[in-house]
Tab-separated table of C-alpha atoms and ligand atoms in Angstrom:
chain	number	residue	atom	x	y	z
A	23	UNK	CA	20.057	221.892	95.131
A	24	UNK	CA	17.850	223.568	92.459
A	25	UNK	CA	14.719	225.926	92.976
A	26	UNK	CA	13.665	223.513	89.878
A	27	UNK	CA	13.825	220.484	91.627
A	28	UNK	CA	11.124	218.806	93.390
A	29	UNK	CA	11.150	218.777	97.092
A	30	UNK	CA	11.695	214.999	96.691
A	31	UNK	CA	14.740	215.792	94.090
A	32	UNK	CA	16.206	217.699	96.179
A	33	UNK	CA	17.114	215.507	99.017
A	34	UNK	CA	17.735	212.488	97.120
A	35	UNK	CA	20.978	210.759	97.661
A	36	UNK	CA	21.833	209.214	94.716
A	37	UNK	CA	23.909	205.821	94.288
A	38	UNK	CA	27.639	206.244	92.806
A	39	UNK	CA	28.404	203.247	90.825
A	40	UNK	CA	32.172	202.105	90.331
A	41	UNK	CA	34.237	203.766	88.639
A	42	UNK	CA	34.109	203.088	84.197
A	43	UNK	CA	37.078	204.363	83.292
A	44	UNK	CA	36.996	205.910	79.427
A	45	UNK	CA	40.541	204.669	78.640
A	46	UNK	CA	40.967	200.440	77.908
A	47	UNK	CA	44.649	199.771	79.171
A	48	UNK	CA	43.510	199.541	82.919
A	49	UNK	CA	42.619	196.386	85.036
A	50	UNK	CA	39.543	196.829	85.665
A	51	UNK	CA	38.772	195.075	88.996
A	52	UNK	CA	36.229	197.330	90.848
A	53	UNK	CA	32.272	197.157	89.691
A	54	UNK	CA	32.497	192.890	89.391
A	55	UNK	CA	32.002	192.622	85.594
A	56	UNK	CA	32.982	189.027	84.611
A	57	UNK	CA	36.439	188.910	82.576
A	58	UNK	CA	35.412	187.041	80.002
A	59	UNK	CA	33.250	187.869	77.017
A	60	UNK	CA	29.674	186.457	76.765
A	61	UNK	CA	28.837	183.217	74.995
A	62	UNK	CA	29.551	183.708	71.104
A	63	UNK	CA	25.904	182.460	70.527
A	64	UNK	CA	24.694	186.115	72.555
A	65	UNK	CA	27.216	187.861	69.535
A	66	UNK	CA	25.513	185.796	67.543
A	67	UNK	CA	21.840	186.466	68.549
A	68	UNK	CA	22.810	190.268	68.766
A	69	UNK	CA	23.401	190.492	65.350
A	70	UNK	CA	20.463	188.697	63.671
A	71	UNK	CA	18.368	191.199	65.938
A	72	UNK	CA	20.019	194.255	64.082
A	73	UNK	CA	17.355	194.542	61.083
A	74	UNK	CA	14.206	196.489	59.837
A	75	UNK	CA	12.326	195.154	62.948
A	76	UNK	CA	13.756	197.408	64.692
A	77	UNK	CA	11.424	199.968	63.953
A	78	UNK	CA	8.901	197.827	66.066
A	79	UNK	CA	8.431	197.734	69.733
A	80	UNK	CA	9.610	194.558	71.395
A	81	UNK	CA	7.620	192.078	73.014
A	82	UNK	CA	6.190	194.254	76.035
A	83	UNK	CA	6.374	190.975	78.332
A	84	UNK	CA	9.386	189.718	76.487
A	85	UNK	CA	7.765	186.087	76.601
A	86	UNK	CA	10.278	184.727	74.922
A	87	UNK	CA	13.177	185.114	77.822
A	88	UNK	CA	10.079	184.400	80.124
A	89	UNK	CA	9.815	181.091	78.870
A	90	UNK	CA	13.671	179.949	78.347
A	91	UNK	CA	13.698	181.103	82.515
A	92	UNK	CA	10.313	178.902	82.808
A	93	UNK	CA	11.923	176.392	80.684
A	94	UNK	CA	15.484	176.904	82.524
A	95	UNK	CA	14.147	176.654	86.344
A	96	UNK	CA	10.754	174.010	85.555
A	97	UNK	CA	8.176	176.921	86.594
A	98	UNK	CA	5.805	178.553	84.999
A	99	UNK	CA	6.452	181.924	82.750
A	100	UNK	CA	3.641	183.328	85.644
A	101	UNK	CA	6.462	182.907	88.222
A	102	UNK	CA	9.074	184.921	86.160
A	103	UNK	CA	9.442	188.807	85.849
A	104	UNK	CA	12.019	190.604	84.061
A	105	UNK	CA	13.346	193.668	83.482
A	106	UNK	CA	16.729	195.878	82.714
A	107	UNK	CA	18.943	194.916	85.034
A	108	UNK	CA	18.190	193.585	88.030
A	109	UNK	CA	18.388	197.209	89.589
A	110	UNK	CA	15.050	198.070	87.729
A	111	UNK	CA	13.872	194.446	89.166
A	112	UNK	CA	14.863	195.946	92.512
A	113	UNK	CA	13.653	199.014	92.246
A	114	UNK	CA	10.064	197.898	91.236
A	115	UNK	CA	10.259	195.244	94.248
A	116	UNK	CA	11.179	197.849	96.628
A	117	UNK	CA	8.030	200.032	95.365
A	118	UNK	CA	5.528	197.142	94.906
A	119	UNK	CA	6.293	194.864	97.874
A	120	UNK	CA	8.355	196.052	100.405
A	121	UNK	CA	6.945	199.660	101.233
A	122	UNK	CA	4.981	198.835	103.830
A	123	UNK	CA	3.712	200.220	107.443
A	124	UNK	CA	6.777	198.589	108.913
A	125	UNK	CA	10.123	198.956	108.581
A	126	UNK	CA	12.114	196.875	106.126
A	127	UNK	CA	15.089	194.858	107.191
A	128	UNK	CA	18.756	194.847	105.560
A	129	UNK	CA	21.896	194.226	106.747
A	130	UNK	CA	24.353	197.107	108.094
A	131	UNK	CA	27.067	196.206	105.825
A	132	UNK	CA	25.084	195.100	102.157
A	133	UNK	CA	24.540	196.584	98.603
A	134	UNK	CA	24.477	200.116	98.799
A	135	UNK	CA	21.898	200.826	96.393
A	136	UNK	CA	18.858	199.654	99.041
A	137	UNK	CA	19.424	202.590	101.364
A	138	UNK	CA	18.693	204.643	97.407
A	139	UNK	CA	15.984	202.759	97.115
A	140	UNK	CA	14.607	203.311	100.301
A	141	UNK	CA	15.080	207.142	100.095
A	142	UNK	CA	13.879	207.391	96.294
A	143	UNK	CA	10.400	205.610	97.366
A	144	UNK	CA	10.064	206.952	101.117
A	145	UNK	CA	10.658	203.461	102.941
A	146	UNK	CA	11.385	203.371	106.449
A	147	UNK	CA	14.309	200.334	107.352
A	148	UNK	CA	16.040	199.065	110.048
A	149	UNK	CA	19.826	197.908	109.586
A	150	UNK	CA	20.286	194.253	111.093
A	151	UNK	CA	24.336	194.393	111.804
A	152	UNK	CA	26.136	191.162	110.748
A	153	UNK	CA	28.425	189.311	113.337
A	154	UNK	CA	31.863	189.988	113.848
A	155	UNK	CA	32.641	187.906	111.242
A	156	UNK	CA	31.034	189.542	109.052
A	157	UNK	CA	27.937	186.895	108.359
A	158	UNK	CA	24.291	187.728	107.874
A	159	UNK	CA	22.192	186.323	111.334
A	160	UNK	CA	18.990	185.792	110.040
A	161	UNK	CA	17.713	184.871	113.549
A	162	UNK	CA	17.670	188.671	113.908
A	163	UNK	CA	15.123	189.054	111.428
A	164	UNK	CA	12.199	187.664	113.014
A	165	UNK	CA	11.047	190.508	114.914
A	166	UNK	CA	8.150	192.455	113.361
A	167	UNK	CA	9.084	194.070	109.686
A	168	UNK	CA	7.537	195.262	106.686
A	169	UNK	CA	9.800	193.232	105.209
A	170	UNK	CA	13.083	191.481	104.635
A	171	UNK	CA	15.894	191.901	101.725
A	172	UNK	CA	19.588	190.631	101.475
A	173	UNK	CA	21.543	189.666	98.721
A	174	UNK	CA	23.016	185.968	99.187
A	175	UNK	CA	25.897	185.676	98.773
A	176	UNK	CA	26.068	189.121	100.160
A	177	UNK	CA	28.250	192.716	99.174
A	178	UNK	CA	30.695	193.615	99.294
A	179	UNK	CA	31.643	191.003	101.769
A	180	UNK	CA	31.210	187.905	99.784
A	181	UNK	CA	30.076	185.733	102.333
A	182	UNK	CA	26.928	183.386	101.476
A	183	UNK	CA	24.206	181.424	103.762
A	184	UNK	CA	23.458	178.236	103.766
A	185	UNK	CA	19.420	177.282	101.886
A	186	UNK	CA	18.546	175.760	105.370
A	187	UNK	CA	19.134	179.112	107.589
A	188	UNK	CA	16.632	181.027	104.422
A	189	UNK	CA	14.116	177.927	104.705
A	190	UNK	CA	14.278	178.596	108.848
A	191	UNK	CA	13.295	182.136	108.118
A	192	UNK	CA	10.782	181.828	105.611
A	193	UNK	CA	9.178	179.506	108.281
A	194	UNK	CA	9.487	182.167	110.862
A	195	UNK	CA	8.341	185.035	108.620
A	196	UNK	CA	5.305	183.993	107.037
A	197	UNK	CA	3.219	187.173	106.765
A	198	UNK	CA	5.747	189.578	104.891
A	199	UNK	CA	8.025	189.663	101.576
A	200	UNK	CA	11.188	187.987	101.855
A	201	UNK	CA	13.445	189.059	98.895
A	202	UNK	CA	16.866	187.288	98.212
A	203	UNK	CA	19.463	189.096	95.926
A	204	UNK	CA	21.356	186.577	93.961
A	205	UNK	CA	23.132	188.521	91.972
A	206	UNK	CA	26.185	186.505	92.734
A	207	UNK	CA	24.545	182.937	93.193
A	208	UNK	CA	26.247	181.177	90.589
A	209	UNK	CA	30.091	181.328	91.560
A	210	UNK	CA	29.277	179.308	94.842
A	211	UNK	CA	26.361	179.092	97.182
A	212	UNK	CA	22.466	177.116	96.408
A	213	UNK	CA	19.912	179.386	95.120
A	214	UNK	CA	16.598	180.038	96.731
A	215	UNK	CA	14.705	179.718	93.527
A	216	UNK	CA	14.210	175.951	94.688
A	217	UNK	CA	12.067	177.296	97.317
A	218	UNK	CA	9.972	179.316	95.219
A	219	UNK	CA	6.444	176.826	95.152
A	220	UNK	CA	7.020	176.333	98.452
A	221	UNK	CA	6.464	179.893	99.828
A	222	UNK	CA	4.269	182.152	98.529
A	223	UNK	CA	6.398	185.562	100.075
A	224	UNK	CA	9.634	184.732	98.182
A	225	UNK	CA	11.210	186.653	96.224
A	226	UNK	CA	14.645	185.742	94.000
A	227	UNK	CA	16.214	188.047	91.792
A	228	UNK	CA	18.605	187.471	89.832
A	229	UNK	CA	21.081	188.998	87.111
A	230	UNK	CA	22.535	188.596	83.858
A	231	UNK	CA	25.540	190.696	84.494
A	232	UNK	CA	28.013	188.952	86.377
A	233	UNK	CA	27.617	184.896	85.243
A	234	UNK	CA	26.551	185.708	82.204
A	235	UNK	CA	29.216	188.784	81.508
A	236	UNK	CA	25.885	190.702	79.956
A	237	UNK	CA	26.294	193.737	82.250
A	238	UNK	CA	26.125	195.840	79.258
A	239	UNK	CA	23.169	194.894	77.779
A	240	UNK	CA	21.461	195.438	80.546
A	241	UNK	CA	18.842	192.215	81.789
A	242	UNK	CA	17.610	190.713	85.709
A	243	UNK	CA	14.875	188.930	86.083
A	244	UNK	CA	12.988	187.893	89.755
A	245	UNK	CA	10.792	184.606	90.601
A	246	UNK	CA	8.188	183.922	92.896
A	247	UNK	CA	4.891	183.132	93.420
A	248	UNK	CA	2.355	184.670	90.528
A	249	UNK	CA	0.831	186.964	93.196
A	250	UNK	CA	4.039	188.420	93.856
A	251	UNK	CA	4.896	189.039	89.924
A	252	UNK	CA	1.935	190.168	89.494
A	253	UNK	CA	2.696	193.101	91.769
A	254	UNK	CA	6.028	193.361	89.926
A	255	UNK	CA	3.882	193.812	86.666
A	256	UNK	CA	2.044	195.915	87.932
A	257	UNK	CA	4.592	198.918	88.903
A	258	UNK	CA	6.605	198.240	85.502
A	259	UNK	CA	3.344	198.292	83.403
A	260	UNK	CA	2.669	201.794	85.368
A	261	UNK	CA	6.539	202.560	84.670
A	262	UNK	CA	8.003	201.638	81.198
A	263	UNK	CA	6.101	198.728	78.640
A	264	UNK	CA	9.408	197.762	77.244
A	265	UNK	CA	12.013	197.691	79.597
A	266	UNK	CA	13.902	195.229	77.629
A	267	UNK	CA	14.622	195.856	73.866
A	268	UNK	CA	14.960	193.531	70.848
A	269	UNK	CA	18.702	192.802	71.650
A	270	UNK	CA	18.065	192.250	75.192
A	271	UNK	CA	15.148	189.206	74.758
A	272	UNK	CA	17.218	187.911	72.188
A	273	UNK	CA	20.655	188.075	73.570
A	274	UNK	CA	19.594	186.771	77.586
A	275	UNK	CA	17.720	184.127	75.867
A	276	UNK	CA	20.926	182.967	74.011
A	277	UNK	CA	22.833	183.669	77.483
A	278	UNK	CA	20.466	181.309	78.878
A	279	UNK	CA	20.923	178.446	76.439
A	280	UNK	CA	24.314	178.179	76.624
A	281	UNK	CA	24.343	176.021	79.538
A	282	UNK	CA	28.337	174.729	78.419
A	283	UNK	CA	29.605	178.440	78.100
A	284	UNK	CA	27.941	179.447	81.498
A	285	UNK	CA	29.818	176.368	83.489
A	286	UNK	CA	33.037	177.209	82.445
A	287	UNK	CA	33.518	180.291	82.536
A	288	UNK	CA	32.291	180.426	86.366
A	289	UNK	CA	34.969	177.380	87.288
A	290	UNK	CA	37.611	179.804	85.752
A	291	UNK	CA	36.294	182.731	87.810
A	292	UNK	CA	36.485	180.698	90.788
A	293	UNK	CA	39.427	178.794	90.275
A	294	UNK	CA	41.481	182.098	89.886
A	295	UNK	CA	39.547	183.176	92.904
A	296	UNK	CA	40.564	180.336	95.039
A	297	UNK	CA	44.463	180.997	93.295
A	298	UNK	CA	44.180	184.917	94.532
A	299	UNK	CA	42.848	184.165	97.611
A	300	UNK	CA	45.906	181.966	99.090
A	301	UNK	CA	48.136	184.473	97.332
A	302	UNK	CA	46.696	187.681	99.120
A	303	UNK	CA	46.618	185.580	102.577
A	304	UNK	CA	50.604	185.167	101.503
A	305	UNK	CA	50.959	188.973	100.878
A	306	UNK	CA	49.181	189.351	104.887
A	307	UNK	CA	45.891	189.833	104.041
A	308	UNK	CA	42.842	188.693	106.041
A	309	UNK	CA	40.344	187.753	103.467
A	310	UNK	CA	36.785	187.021	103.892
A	311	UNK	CA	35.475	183.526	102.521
A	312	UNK	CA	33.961	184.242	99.258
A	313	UNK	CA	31.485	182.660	97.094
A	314	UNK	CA	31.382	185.338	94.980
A	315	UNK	CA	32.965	186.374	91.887
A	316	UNK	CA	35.324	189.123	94.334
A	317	UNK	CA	37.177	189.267	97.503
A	318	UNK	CA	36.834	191.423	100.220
A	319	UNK	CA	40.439	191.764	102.210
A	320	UNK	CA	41.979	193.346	104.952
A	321	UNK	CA	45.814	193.946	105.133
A	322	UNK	CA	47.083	193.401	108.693
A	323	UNK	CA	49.185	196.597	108.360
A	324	UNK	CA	48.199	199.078	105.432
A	325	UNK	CA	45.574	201.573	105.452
A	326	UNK	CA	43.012	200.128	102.577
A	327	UNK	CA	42.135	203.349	100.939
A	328	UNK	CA	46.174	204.341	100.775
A	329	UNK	CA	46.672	201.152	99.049
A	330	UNK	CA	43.829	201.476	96.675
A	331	UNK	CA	45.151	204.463	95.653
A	332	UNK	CA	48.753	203.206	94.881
A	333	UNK	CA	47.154	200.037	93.075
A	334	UNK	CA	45.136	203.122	90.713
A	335	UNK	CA	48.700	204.785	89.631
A	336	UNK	CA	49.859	201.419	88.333
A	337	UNK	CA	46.706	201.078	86.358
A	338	UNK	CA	44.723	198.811	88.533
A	339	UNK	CA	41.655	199.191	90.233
A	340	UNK	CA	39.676	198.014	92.911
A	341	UNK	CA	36.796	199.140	95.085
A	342	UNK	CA	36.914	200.671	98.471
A	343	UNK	CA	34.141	202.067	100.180
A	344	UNK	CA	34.529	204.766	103.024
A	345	UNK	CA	31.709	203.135	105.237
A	346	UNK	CA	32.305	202.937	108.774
A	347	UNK	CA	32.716	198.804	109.364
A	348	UNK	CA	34.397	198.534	106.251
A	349	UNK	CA	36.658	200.929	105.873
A	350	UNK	CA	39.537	199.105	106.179
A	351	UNK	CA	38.786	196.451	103.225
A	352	UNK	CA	39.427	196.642	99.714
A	353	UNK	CA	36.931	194.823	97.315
A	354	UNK	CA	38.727	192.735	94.442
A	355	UNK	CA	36.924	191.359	91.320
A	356	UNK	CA	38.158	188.665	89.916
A	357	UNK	CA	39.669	189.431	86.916
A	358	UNK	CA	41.420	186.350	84.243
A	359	UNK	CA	44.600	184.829	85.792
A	360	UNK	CA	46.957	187.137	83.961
A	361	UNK	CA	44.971	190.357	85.246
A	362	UNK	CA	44.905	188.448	89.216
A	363	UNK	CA	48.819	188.176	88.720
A	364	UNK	CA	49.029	191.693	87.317
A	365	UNK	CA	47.524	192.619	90.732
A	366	UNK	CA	49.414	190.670	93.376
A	367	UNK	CA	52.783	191.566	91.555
A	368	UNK	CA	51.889	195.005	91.890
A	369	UNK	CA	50.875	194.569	95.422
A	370	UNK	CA	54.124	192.935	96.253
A	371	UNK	CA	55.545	196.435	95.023
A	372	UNK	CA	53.542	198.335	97.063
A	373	UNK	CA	53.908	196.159	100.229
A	374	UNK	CA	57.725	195.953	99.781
B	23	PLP	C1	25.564	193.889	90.568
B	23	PLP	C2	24.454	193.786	91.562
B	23	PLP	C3	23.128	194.033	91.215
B	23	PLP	C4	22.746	194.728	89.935
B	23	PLP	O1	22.929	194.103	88.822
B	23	PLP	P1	22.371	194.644	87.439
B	23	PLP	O2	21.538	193.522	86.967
B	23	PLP	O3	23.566	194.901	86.622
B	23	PLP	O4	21.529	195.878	87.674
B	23	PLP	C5	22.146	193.775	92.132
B	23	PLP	N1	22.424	193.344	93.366
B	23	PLP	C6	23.681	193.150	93.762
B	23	PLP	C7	23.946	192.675	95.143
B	23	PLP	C8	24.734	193.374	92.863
B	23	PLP	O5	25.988	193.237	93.274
């Protein structure tokens, strides 16, 4: 609290991001960054954009990255909006589309950073609790909203829905926003994108931080109908001009091009995530199905946060959040096969 705050300042709850740890010999499992390096041809692009042009502004609609997405999906660059990260994309969506009369719906257990959201632009919501099992029932959502947003496959739990049950709601809920979160889409699961020209109200957004291991240089992008990006443009053009700098075009565009790069290096995320998977059910774990690039597990005996703790003092970590629900799961990125080792060797340890 500050007497220099704003009113709205001051009661702001802000969202805590994972842990970035300032010294390198740790394995780094919690905030889902991708283990591998991006595509050499994104070094590549980053460096031909360090010159004397950088004294100029960038592209203020970056049409460049809007057309290798246009190019990359067969729509048009109207249908694309991008911006840094897909947070910002979020954020804008949140402000432009889904503050509304009526209260937006998101599940209980989901990414943390849409209750911020919610708070930072004065949005009223209504939690929709997943099943026992932990899975998203969209049936749920068909009462009156202002509004619907999930991420697909969903966090921290991992768990994804089929394209039919979306299709079934976007059917049902014809009159309001429907926003999927793909931020995880490509390590398992069938994007929504190929819905896009069919219904006007959906939104995808997606990132460039976890497939595309560019969560440093910050790039998301959404697609939907032009009325909807128009919105989008709307609040960023009322925000920031050039939320994306010269490396940023040029290095997501590369990202984007590198089809070959992008393929394998999700089948060795998921490979060592179908490898960890049978070895924490092994070490008693209950784990989640996953189509994500992490796993969120359950020992049948040990307290979560206790075991998060010891995995920290040997140099490993992994997320656990204190949320009721949850509380007793531990959220695992996959890492490269040595790091997934490092981890259940350590965990044997501990469990011993
Ligand atoms: C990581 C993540 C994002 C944010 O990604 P950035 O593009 O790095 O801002 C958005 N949604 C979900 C569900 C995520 O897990």
């Amino acid at each position: 609290m500050s007497r220099f705050w704003s009113a709205k300042v001051n009661e702001l709850t802000p969202y805590v991001p994972g842990e970035q740890p300032k010294v390198s010999n740790l394995i780094k499992l919690n905030t889902n960054e991708n283990p591998y390096g991006p595509s050499p041809k994104v070094l590549e692009a980053l460096k031909a954009e360090a010159t004397d042009t950088l004294r100029l502004y960038p592209d203020p609609n970056a049409e460049q990255l809007k057309q290798t997405l246009a190019n990359y999906y067969n729509l048009a660059t109207n249908q694309i909006f991008v911006g840094n990260g897909s947070d910002e994309v979020l954020a804008h969506t949140f402000l432009g589309l889904l503050k509304q009369d009526k209260p937006l719906f998101y599940p209980d257990i989901t990414y943390s950073f849409y209750p911020v959201y919610c708070g930072l632009y004065d949005i009223e919501y209504a939690n929709q609790p997943l099943t026992e099992s932990f899975e998203i029932d969209l049936t749920t959502y068909s009462t009156e909203n202002g509004g619907v947003i999930f991420p697909n496959p969903n966090a921290p739990t991992g768990r994804v829905l089929p394209l039919t049950e979306i299709e079934q709601l976007l059917k049902r809920n014809t009159n309001t926003v429907v926003v999927v979160d793909e931020a995880y889409i490509d390590f398992g699961g069938e994007s929504a994108i190929s819905l896009v020209n069919n219904y006007p109200n959906l939104l995808v957004i997606q990132t460039l931080s976890k497939s595309r291991s560019l969560a440093g240089l910050r790039v998301g992008f959404a697609v939907g109908s032009p009325e909807l990006i128009d919105g989008l443009e709307r609040v960023k053009n009322s925000f920031n001009s050039y939320p994306l700098d010269r490396f940023a075009i040029s290095g997501a565009v590369a990202a984007i091009e590198d089809q070959a790069y992008f393929e394998q290096t999700c089948k060795a995320i998921t490979d060592s995530r179908n490898i960890l998977v049978e070895e924490l059910q092994q070490l008693k774990f209950e784990v989640l199905p996953s189509s994500a690039n992490f796993v969120f597990a359950k020992h049948t005996e040990r307290d979560a946060s206790e075991l998060a703790a010891k995995l920290r003092e040997q140099s490993i970590i992994v997320r656990h959040f204190k949320q009721q629900r949850i509380q007793n799961y531990i959220r695992i990125s996959i890492g490269t096969n040595e790091e997934c080792q490092a981890l259940v060797r350590a965990l044997k340890g501990i469990l011993a």
